[in-house]
Amino acid sequence: MKTFYATTPIYYVNDLPHIGHIYTTVVTDVVTRFRRLSGEPTRFLTGTDEHGQNIEKAAAAQGIPPLALADRVVERYHQLYRTFEIRNDDFIRTTEARHRRGVEALIARIAAAGDFYTAKHEGWYCSSCEAFYTEKELDPEKRCPVHATATAWESEENVFFRLSKYAGPLLEHYERHPEFVRPESRLAEVASFVRGGLNDLSVSRSKVRWGIPFPGHPGHVVYVWLDALANYITALGFGSPEDRFYREFWDHPEAERVHFIGKDILRFHAVYWPAFLLSAGLPLPTTVWAHGWWLRDAKKVSKSVGNVVRPDALVAEFGPDAFRYFLMREMAFGQDASFSDEAFLTRYNADLANDLGNTVSRVAALCRQSFGGTPREVCTDNEIVGAFGDAEAEWRAAMTACQFARALEAVWRLLTAVNGYVVAKEPWKIRKQEGADSARLHRVLSASAEGVRLAAVMLSPFVPFTSRRIFETFGMMAADPTASDLAWGRLPVSAPMPELPALFPRADAAAYFQKETAMTESAASPAPAAPEDDRIAIEDFQRVRLRTAKVLVAERVPKSNKLMRLEVDLGGERRQIVAGIAAQYAPEQLVGRNVVVVANLKPAKLMGVESNGMVLAASVGEAGAPVLLDVPADVPPGSKVK
Ligand code: MSP
């Protein structure tokens, strides 16, 4: 049976996770979600690389044992994976016994092939790479080509691996399997490196204590890259009697094995790793996919450069899906991309709040207002069926080729088609002319809702929370979709539709950047709710005069991030009210909208502007983000609310 296995690099534990680590993990999550959605048996592995000199040093600097440092960082990874809903099937740590057993089994096979020998090892050593370089690879100052930091001349007696012997077989493999390295341009790079000749590789260290003891060489530990690369098979049970996953996902003629990595570690994956496997007589990975770097200020984001991007603030404000979407949409897979908060906010507002969020809420509102739920039938002959067919074919091809931005564009074309269809068919007019029972109205809205549902299915690998929310909006279970959901006509009929908050409330970029100021203005936000058991008499409630009102004018209060000045129609009376909703709503979203206001509140001045009432909003999430209460458009302004 055809199976699919995808891995991320295992990350070092001397650094906390940042955008680069999250990126490769999200990519692998998106790909494996897509394969699962297509019904393929899939396995997704990630984990941590915990041995070596750098970890030893970092732990010593903190005055704790290396394993304690590793435990801490692993916990951060677990937290982060929960936040981003990463669906990995396994998490390997190189300090686990199962890994050590597998490494020993791999070393035994390489030794049996006669590919190890002992010799004196000298060279220019970069302790960040944990690798030796030849003189010609360094600049005149003898600096590491990856880190641009000083290398040191090192000399020790080591176990060597006969890498030189594999130059020919590797070149032959690249020739016969051009899919071995992606993107294609990188294969040429790797092949040219191998053609330049390969030196044998030192694979034991006597100066390092923190590692797996090298079998048969007391006092030596296994070179950290031989140890680390083996994780891809040790996690499957290689070297243990429990090796079912290894036989299903690695050593199987129809197993597809893909390593997702950054281009910084391509040589280790496309030269050393296949050479170890060739020597051990084991199958090679199908593809090593080396993506580009996230840059900030034109430099690779990394701890050593000191320009790391950690997503915490953006995720707290806009949710994990917005961040997942940004990563997948902004980087052309394989090339470098720049990260900036501005780029994030632009994409958020244009793609998520506007295109996706508005389409969903518009179609949902039309269904709810017309039928109180989903339409009573799903029609099959309309232009959205064709638009879906085209989008799905393009999406599938792009996903298979790991062209994520192109796959998202295909889904966006479907959303644009749905929007255009709604505008052209004017269902609100049909409802007025023919009534809510009109067969035509049901057909138009079912095509639109079905288009939105299918877009949500195709988006589910990218934005799993959001797609579940869309299913819920259209009366379905909030569950991850399966292969059978990706077909026209699965929208439930006459299903009740709950009213949910907007998927992606519009972000005010200026407000985000002045968050500090916004925090200090929190006095202007609505008072906390009374405790639930603090009951009042009906007369008390009747003292509060609640009225519907239509917003006539909306403009931001100058120098405030939260406050919006509104002029509302209270049924013939024009009132000025100041509301703390500017971080969530744009003025153009408010004008013409019906709201509920407290009409008999004593006047108050907020940032120098007089407010004569209060607009009611639900307070959502821990941050208490206001979501305005909806009043149907046909309720006249000034109506009593009781
Ligand atoms: N432990 C080794 C990998 C061993 S795999 C058998 C290692 N770890 S790492 O913590 O440094 O992670 C490197 C990986 O993190 C990169 O290959 C890439 O997947 C990701 N990224 C780290 N910084 C990155 C960017 N600035 N941009 C994109 N991804 C990068 O190397």
XYZ file of C-alpha atoms and ligand atoms in Angstrom:
673
model
C 0.000 0.000 0.000
C 1.160 3.523 -0.787
C 2.184 5.399 2.361
C 3.448 8.903 3.052
C 6.033 9.860 5.656
C 7.081 13.445 6.293
C 9.588 14.825 8.770
C 10.849 18.183 10.030
C 14.462 18.622 11.120
C 14.901 17.780 14.772
C 15.577 21.129 16.421
C 18.466 21.989 18.706
C 17.535 22.562 22.316
C 19.995 25.391 22.932
C 17.559 27.819 21.306
C 13.907 28.564 21.889
C 11.618 28.055 18.912
C 11.288 31.015 16.528
C 9.607 31.686 13.201
C 12.074 29.483 11.242
C 11.373 26.374 13.335
C 7.660 27.063 13.343
C 7.704 27.478 9.595
C 9.154 24.058 8.726
C 6.820 22.454 11.237
C 3.732 24.209 9.853
C 4.760 23.264 6.292
C 5.012 19.611 7.308
C 1.704 19.859 9.145
C -0.004 21.360 6.081
C 1.393 18.670 3.790
C 0.452 15.781 6.077
C -3.030 17.223 6.664
C -3.444 17.393 2.894
C -2.328 13.780 2.454
C -4.637 12.595 5.231
C -7.478 14.560 3.652
C -6.734 12.691 0.428
C -7.122 9.423 2.342
C -3.452 8.309 2.313
C -1.877 6.498 5.283
C 0.376 9.262 6.599
C 2.964 9.681 9.318
C 4.410 12.970 10.568
C 7.546 13.086 12.706
C 9.238 15.977 14.441
C 11.483 16.196 17.501
C 14.606 17.566 19.123
C 18.349 17.162 18.621
C 19.715 17.096 22.160
C 23.355 15.965 22.005
C 26.604 17.755 21.182
C 28.963 20.409 22.327
C 26.625 23.378 21.855
C 23.945 21.928 24.103
C 26.587 20.924 26.650
C 27.887 24.505 26.672
C 24.452 26.149 26.817
C 23.440 23.961 29.766
C 26.722 24.681 31.580
C 26.158 28.404 31.087
C 22.783 28.050 32.819
C 24.255 25.828 35.532
C 21.941 22.896 34.801
C 22.460 19.393 33.368
C 21.990 19.149 29.564
C 18.945 16.938 29.944
C 17.238 19.505 32.192
C 17.829 22.153 29.527
C 16.425 19.813 26.892
C 13.329 19.084 29.004
C 12.600 22.797 29.293
C 12.912 23.489 25.596
C 10.942 20.377 24.654
C 8.104 21.660 26.840
C 8.161 24.929 24.855
C 7.897 22.980 21.615
C 4.962 20.993 22.955
C 3.201 24.191 24.020
C 3.818 25.780 20.673
C 2.581 22.722 18.798
C -0.607 22.788 20.845
C -1.112 26.460 20.031
C -0.634 25.887 16.310
C -2.527 22.596 16.370
C 0.388 20.667 14.880
C -0.785 17.095 14.288
C 2.509 15.198 14.544
C 2.196 11.451 15.073
C 5.435 11.199 17.017
C 8.041 13.416 18.673
C 11.537 11.945 18.884
C 14.191 13.096 21.331
C 17.720 11.909 20.617
C 18.255 11.267 24.330
C 15.606 8.520 24.285
C 16.649 4.859 24.629
C 14.793 3.879 21.434
C 16.924 6.363 19.495
C 20.198 5.150 20.960
C 19.295 1.540 20.121
C 18.541 2.530 16.514
C 21.798 4.507 16.171
C 23.740 1.511 17.437
C 21.983 -0.733 14.906
C 22.805 1.706 12.072
C 26.454 1.930 13.143
C 26.654 -1.890 13.288
C 25.514 -2.107 9.653
C 27.972 0.565 8.469
C 30.766 -1.202 10.387
C 29.785 -4.537 8.800
C 30.124 -2.896 5.371
C 33.720 -2.022 6.305
C 33.112 1.722 6.019
C 34.708 2.854 9.313
C 38.429 3.276 10.066
C 40.420 5.130 12.728
C 42.801 7.986 11.914
C 44.057 11.310 13.098
C 41.653 14.102 12.266
C 42.713 17.686 11.677
C 40.862 20.583 10.208
C 39.066 23.916 10.656
C 36.201 23.299 13.019
C 33.052 25.405 13.428
C 31.529 24.623 16.810
C 28.129 26.033 15.782
C 27.927 23.673 12.788
C 29.764 20.957 14.691
C 31.526 20.359 11.381
C 34.992 20.537 9.866
C 35.687 22.694 6.845
C 38.487 22.576 4.307
C 40.625 25.638 3.823
C 39.068 26.419 0.451
C 35.565 26.585 1.976
C 36.585 29.366 4.374
C 37.196 33.035 3.729
C 40.716 34.511 4.194
C 39.924 35.113 7.893
C 39.063 31.380 8.239
C 35.469 32.106 9.094
C 32.625 29.578 8.839
C 30.670 29.942 5.569
C 27.337 29.503 7.424
C 27.864 31.517 10.616
C 30.638 33.914 9.573
C 32.220 33.191 12.970
C 35.818 32.131 13.602
C 36.704 28.463 13.111
C 39.491 26.762 15.108
C 42.198 24.302 14.037
C 41.379 20.996 15.777
C 43.276 17.738 15.856
C 42.166 14.405 17.362
C 42.142 10.634 16.781
C 38.712 9.753 15.345
C 36.576 7.136 13.668
C 36.173 8.012 9.990
C 33.371 7.101 7.593
C 34.399 6.328 3.982
C 32.316 9.104 2.460
C 34.669 9.398 -0.520
C 33.609 5.931 -1.650
C 30.031 7.151 -2.140
C 30.597 10.115 -4.446
C 29.951 7.943 -7.538
C 26.869 6.141 -6.169
C 25.424 9.460 -4.959
C 25.857 11.136 -8.356
C 24.246 8.122 -9.961
C 21.332 8.364 -7.549
C 20.817 12.084 -8.297
C 20.897 11.263 -11.996
C 18.301 8.511 -11.750
C 16.112 10.304 -9.192
C 15.964 13.997 -9.969
C 13.133 14.239 -7.425
C 15.666 13.423 -4.678
C 16.308 17.126 -4.019
C 13.731 19.871 -4.369
C 13.679 22.573 -5.617
C 15.528 21.426 -8.726
C 18.075 24.240 -8.585
C 19.346 22.867 -5.288
C 19.999 19.446 -6.789
C 22.484 21.047 -9.163
C 24.198 22.693 -6.178
C 24.478 19.408 -4.317
C 25.681 17.472 -7.367
C 28.350 20.042 -8.075
C 29.573 19.807 -4.466
C 29.833 16.012 -4.751
C 31.533 16.240 -8.152
C 34.191 18.400 -6.493
C 35.206 15.273 -4.526
C 34.226 14.090 -1.042
C 36.580 13.754 1.911
C 36.009 10.979 4.400
C 34.012 12.171 7.369
C 35.036 12.079 10.988
C 32.093 10.533 12.881
C 33.336 10.250 16.470
C 34.374 12.888 19.002
C 36.583 12.410 22.016
C 36.414 16.035 23.248
C 32.637 15.961 23.606
C 31.059 14.122 26.544
C 27.353 14.702 25.857
C 26.424 12.131 23.240
C 25.815 8.485 22.429
C 28.943 6.409 23.243
C 30.511 5.194 19.984
C 30.229 1.373 20.015
C 33.679 -0.225 20.245
C 35.467 3.123 20.841
C 35.532 3.898 24.559
C 35.875 7.592 25.291
C 34.311 8.586 21.962
C 30.763 9.758 21.344
C 28.923 9.566 18.021
C 29.298 12.705 15.870
C 26.117 14.698 16.419
C 25.024 14.672 12.761
C 25.276 10.873 12.422
C 23.307 10.657 15.672
C 20.731 13.258 14.558
C 20.088 12.113 10.981
C 19.356 8.598 12.206
C 16.247 9.955 14.020
C 14.220 9.644 10.826
C 14.384 5.852 11.060
C 14.942 5.264 14.775
C 11.578 6.944 15.465
C 9.951 4.386 13.167
C 11.401 1.548 15.245
C 14.494 0.760 13.168
C 16.787 -1.500 15.221
C 13.994 -2.632 17.515
C 11.751 -5.706 17.322
C 8.812 -3.253 17.224
C 9.525 -1.973 13.729
C 6.069 -2.051 12.134
C 6.185 1.672 11.252
C 9.675 1.294 9.814
C 8.443 -1.445 7.491
C 5.303 0.485 6.529
C 6.699 3.983 6.109
C 10.373 3.503 5.213
C 11.396 0.062 4.040
C 8.534 -0.436 1.619
C 8.547 -0.153 -2.188
C 5.542 2.179 -2.185
C 6.504 4.333 0.772
C 7.065 8.017 -0.048
C 9.589 9.510 2.414
C 10.010 13.276 2.464
C 12.316 15.348 4.658
C 11.358 19.027 4.937
C 14.340 21.138 5.935
C 15.798 24.616 5.527
C 18.512 25.089 2.919
C 21.107 25.579 5.700
C 21.232 21.831 6.343
C 20.862 20.511 2.816
C 24.360 19.055 2.545
C 23.838 16.903 5.630
C 20.564 15.564 4.232
C 21.431 15.165 0.562
C 25.037 13.953 0.870
C 25.882 12.512 4.304
C 22.531 10.925 5.118
C 22.082 9.034 1.822
C 25.743 7.942 2.012
C 25.159 6.447 5.502
C 22.049 4.704 4.203
C 23.789 3.398 1.070
C 26.553 1.989 3.245
C 24.024 0.359 5.608
C 22.073 -1.050 2.641
C 18.874 0.777 3.606
C 16.377 2.663 1.411
C 17.050 6.357 0.788
C 14.513 9.142 1.338
C 12.392 9.862 -1.728
C 12.827 13.636 -1.509
C 14.715 16.164 0.544
C 12.761 19.433 0.274
C 14.965 22.403 1.164
C 13.027 25.623 1.616
C 14.361 29.157 1.826
C 14.942 31.365 4.827
C 12.792 33.845 6.631
C 14.751 37.057 6.607
C 14.459 40.157 8.694
C 16.267 43.229 7.443
C 17.723 41.065 4.645
C 19.406 38.659 7.095
C 18.481 35.084 7.962
C 16.407 35.033 11.123
C 18.542 33.231 13.688
C 19.632 33.363 17.266
C 23.259 33.957 16.373
C 22.341 36.996 14.240
C 20.064 38.196 17.050
C 17.080 39.116 14.885
C 14.634 36.395 15.890
C 10.914 36.686 15.293
C 8.786 34.927 17.870
C 5.137 34.983 16.952
C 3.654 35.301 20.450
C 2.328 38.856 20.196
C 0.817 38.396 16.736
C -0.716 35.058 17.675
C -2.201 36.494 20.879
C -3.793 39.315 18.894
C -4.821 37.601 15.649
C -4.868 33.867 16.422
C -2.691 30.968 15.251
C -4.529 30.516 11.956
C -3.677 34.025 10.791
C -0.018 33.270 11.433
C -0.155 29.851 9.726
C -1.841 31.482 6.752
C 0.730 34.253 6.537
C 3.661 31.819 6.581
C 2.200 29.657 3.847
C 0.966 32.488 1.635
C 3.864 34.900 1.886
C 6.807 32.609 1.131
C 7.115 31.135 -2.365
C 8.145 27.672 -1.206
C 11.836 27.202 -1.909
C 12.727 30.900 -1.975
C 13.594 33.337 0.804
C 10.947 35.693 2.174
C 10.993 38.706 4.454
C 9.061 38.947 7.637
C 7.545 42.194 8.863
C 4.554 43.071 11.038
C 3.368 45.417 8.284
C 3.296 42.598 5.707
C 1.460 40.431 8.210
C -1.209 43.057 8.880
C -1.674 43.813 5.198
C -2.308 40.159 4.385
C -4.497 39.784 7.441
C -6.809 42.600 6.452
C -6.861 42.023 2.706
C -6.999 38.240 2.524
C -8.478 37.085 5.799
C -10.702 39.877 7.142
C -11.864 41.068 3.759
C -11.858 38.242 1.197
C -12.400 35.201 3.369
C -14.141 36.647 6.448
C -16.545 38.888 4.568
C -17.517 36.228 2.026
C -18.313 33.751 4.771
C -20.283 36.218 6.887
C -22.140 37.618 3.904
C -23.318 34.236 2.591
C -24.086 33.012 6.115
C -26.110 36.154 6.923
C -28.118 35.840 3.698
C -28.989 32.196 4.503
C -29.853 32.966 8.098
C -31.966 36.001 7.254
C -33.787 34.192 4.430
C -34.348 30.719 5.847
C -33.145 30.825 9.446
C -30.642 28.140 8.402
C -29.170 26.435 5.350
C -31.204 26.186 2.100
C -33.585 23.246 1.694
C -31.762 21.720 -1.304
C -28.287 21.769 -2.849
C -28.490 22.595 -6.527
C -25.993 21.026 -8.896
C -26.189 23.102 -12.095
C -24.674 26.519 -11.664
C -21.416 28.287 -12.401
C -20.004 27.717 -8.910
C -19.852 23.959 -9.595
C -17.457 24.705 -12.483
C -15.470 27.226 -10.451
C -15.053 24.608 -7.722
C -13.922 21.943 -10.234
C -11.216 24.268 -11.620
C -10.089 25.426 -8.182
C -9.912 21.885 -6.815
C -7.794 20.601 -9.720
C -5.382 23.518 -9.411
C -5.268 23.247 -5.609
C -4.551 19.501 -5.708
C -1.759 19.861 -8.290
C -0.186 22.730 -6.358
C -0.425 20.930 -3.010
C 1.177 17.807 -4.468
C 4.015 19.957 -5.812
C 4.335 21.836 -2.460
C 3.401 25.117 -4.138
C 1.389 26.377 -1.232
C 0.922 29.994 -2.302
C -0.453 28.758 -5.639
C -2.817 26.346 -3.872
C -4.140 29.207 -1.730
C -4.589 31.395 -4.784
C -6.768 28.667 -6.311
C -9.015 28.675 -3.229
C -9.149 32.458 -3.368
C -10.349 32.264 -6.983
C -13.254 30.135 -5.794
C -14.079 32.682 -3.071
C -13.957 35.485 -5.647
C -16.275 33.472 -7.899
C -18.757 33.030 -5.025
C -18.636 36.736 -4.265
C -19.165 37.679 -7.901
C -22.040 35.213 -8.124
C -23.772 36.706 -5.070
C -23.374 40.228 -6.425
C -24.687 39.212 -9.859
C -27.667 37.188 -8.592
C -28.721 39.734 -5.928
C -30.421 37.216 -3.620
C -31.738 40.053 -1.384
C -33.773 41.263 -4.365
C -35.072 37.763 -5.108
C -36.182 37.524 -1.495
C -38.004 40.850 -1.722
C -39.693 39.977 -5.021
C -40.406 36.270 -4.627
C -40.287 35.729 -0.854
C -38.075 33.465 1.237
C -39.770 30.367 -0.162
C -38.567 31.079 -3.702
C -36.893 28.048 -5.320
C -34.537 30.419 -7.123
C -33.451 31.964 -3.819
C -32.725 28.509 -2.391
C -30.698 27.590 -5.470
C -28.604 30.758 -5.489
C -27.835 30.624 -1.786
C -27.162 26.892 -1.756
C -24.615 27.293 -4.568
C -22.948 30.136 -2.669
C -22.925 28.289 0.656
C -21.662 25.103 -0.984
C -18.851 27.091 -2.641
C -17.872 28.515 0.747
C -18.019 25.072 2.404
C -15.736 23.569 -0.248
C -13.300 26.470 0.083
C -13.227 25.684 3.814
C -12.428 22.024 3.097
C -9.520 23.025 0.838
C -8.339 25.522 3.455
C -8.429 22.993 6.277
C -4.752 21.943 5.979
C -3.746 25.623 6.274
C -6.209 27.100 8.765
C -7.784 24.203 10.643
C -9.526 26.298 13.335
C -11.067 28.601 10.786
C -12.315 25.875 8.535
C -14.005 24.168 11.485
C -15.639 27.481 12.390
C -16.954 27.792 8.830
C -18.437 24.287 9.003
C -20.099 25.221 12.272
C -21.471 28.426 10.775
C -23.205 26.360 8.079
C -24.769 23.940 10.547
C -22.143 21.187 10.382
C -20.003 19.538 13.037
C -16.871 21.497 13.904
C -14.613 18.590 12.869
C -11.697 18.189 10.470
C -12.985 17.178 7.029
C -12.249 13.851 5.358
C -11.818 12.829 1.710
C -15.571 12.425 1.158
C -16.223 16.055 2.168
C -14.385 17.272 -0.907
C -17.286 16.685 -3.288
C -20.082 18.962 -4.421
C -23.404 18.612 -2.628
C -22.468 17.749 0.965
C -23.943 20.896 2.516
C -26.598 19.835 5.054
C -30.088 20.996 4.048
C -32.422 23.043 6.277
C -29.879 22.882 9.101
C -29.972 25.509 11.864
C -27.057 27.948 11.638
C -25.610 29.389 14.841
C -24.565 33.016 14.845
C -20.815 33.139 15.498
C -18.450 36.092 15.878
C -16.599 37.350 12.800
C -13.766 35.014 11.738
C -11.174 37.738 11.312
C -12.241 41.121 12.694
C -10.524 43.850 10.758
C -7.210 44.889 12.290
C -6.223 48.470 12.743
C -2.518 48.506 11.928
C -1.926 51.816 13.675
C -3.730 50.528 16.748
C -1.625 47.382 16.793
C 1.606 49.325 16.709
C 0.414 51.619 19.487
C -0.788 48.752 21.617
C 0.935 50.177 24.672
C -1.156 53.318 24.498
C -4.271 51.281 23.895
C -3.632 49.356 27.101
C -3.501 52.546 29.119
C -6.862 53.588 27.717
C -8.569 50.465 28.979
C -10.581 52.607 31.412
C -12.795 53.435 28.436
C -13.804 49.791 27.966
C -17.152 48.527 29.265
C -17.402 47.725 32.973
C -17.094 44.053 33.974
C -20.326 42.033 34.124
C -22.079 41.624 37.461
C -21.588 38.244 39.168
C -24.205 35.726 38.039
C -25.863 35.272 41.422
C -26.247 38.987 41.950
C -29.897 38.971 40.840
C -32.006 42.086 40.305
C -35.744 42.788 40.226
C -37.438 43.377 36.847
C -37.986 47.008 37.880
C -34.244 47.452 38.155
C -33.796 46.179 34.624
C -36.601 48.404 33.333
C -34.699 51.459 34.511
C -32.181 50.732 31.743
C -33.624 52.113 28.528
C -32.382 49.949 25.660
C -33.112 51.067 22.106
C -32.129 50.045 18.606
C -30.276 52.674 16.611
C -28.834 53.058 13.144
C -25.264 54.317 12.772
C -25.197 57.441 10.570
C -21.605 58.610 11.071
C -18.535 56.745 12.370
C -15.082 58.233 12.773
C -12.086 57.447 14.907
C -11.422 59.680 17.899
C -8.089 61.365 17.094
C -5.077 59.990 19.010
C -7.059 57.050 20.364
C -6.654 53.407 19.352
C -9.881 52.187 20.842
C -12.432 54.943 20.615
C -14.872 55.565 17.785
C -17.218 58.568 17.634
C -20.645 57.552 16.374
C -23.706 59.550 15.431
C -26.772 57.368 15.587
C -30.424 57.676 14.627
C -32.517 56.811 17.711
C -35.808 56.939 15.838
C -35.858 60.586 14.835
C -33.352 61.735 17.464
C -29.676 62.120 16.492
C -27.205 61.193 19.244
C -23.445 61.257 19.640
C -21.988 58.163 21.342
C -18.346 57.213 21.903
C -17.667 53.464 21.754
C -14.492 51.454 22.506
C -14.640 49.452 19.298
C -12.074 51.118 17.012
C -9.547 48.280 17.354
C -12.056 45.794 15.979
C -14.180 47.770 13.500
C -13.433 50.144 10.666
C -15.722 53.165 10.248
C -17.014 51.849 6.914
C -18.143 48.632 8.595
C -20.311 50.641 10.979
C -22.154 53.186 8.889
C -25.654 51.888 8.089
C -25.461 49.191 10.731
C -28.156 48.643 13.370
C -26.975 48.437 16.964
C -28.440 48.328 20.481
C -27.712 51.289 22.766
C -28.319 52.213 26.368
C -30.273 55.407 25.765
C -30.529 56.806 29.308
C -26.923 56.801 30.420
C -25.595 59.985 32.019
C -23.303 61.846 29.605
C -19.544 61.236 29.971
C -16.457 62.688 28.299
C -14.009 60.230 26.716
C -10.761 61.745 25.411
C -12.534 65.084 25.351
C -15.505 63.860 23.292
C -18.967 63.779 24.862
C -20.783 60.451 24.849
C -24.553 60.244 25.353
C -25.154 56.534 25.649
C -23.438 53.205 25.226
C -23.396 50.712 22.377
C -23.868 47.081 23.465
C -21.294 44.491 22.461
C -20.426 40.970 23.548
C -17.066 40.801 25.240
C -15.190 37.909 23.601
C -12.103 35.979 24.646
C -9.658 36.662 27.430
C -8.899 40.094 26.049
C -12.637 40.914 26.022
C -12.671 41.999 22.367
C -16.011 43.730 21.674
C -18.330 42.112 19.097
C -21.343 44.289 18.323
C -24.803 42.823 18.808
C -26.560 42.413 15.483
C -30.019 43.824 14.904
C -31.725 42.823 11.620
C -31.698 45.619 9.029
C -35.498 45.904 8.927
C -35.969 46.753 12.637
C -36.786 50.498 12.739
C -34.330 52.702 14.691
C -35.548 53.681 18.163
C -37.359 50.358 18.810
C -37.485 49.326 22.456
C -35.333 46.349 23.469
C -36.680 44.511 26.518
N 19.516 19.958 14.720
C 19.761 20.361 13.379
C 18.944 19.554 12.412
C 19.134 18.060 12.502
S 18.071 17.229 11.413
C 18.570 15.680 11.448
C 19.408 21.830 13.208
N 18.577 22.355 14.123
S 18.074 23.879 14.152
O 17.384 24.042 15.412
O 19.132 24.773 13.885
O 16.999 23.993 13.035
C 17.341 24.303 11.713
C 16.087 24.310 10.899
O 15.138 25.252 11.425
C 16.287 24.769 9.460
O 16.750 23.749 8.637
C 14.886 25.193 9.111
O 14.084 24.071 8.936
C 14.471 25.917 10.374
N 14.927 27.323 10.367
C 15.688 27.940 11.325
N 15.857 29.254 10.964
C 15.233 29.491 9.790
C 14.908 30.656 9.056
N 15.369 31.848 9.357
N 14.061 30.530 8.005
C 13.438 29.339 7.707
N 13.708 28.247 8.390
C 14.817 28.196 9.256
O 19.858 22.427 12.257
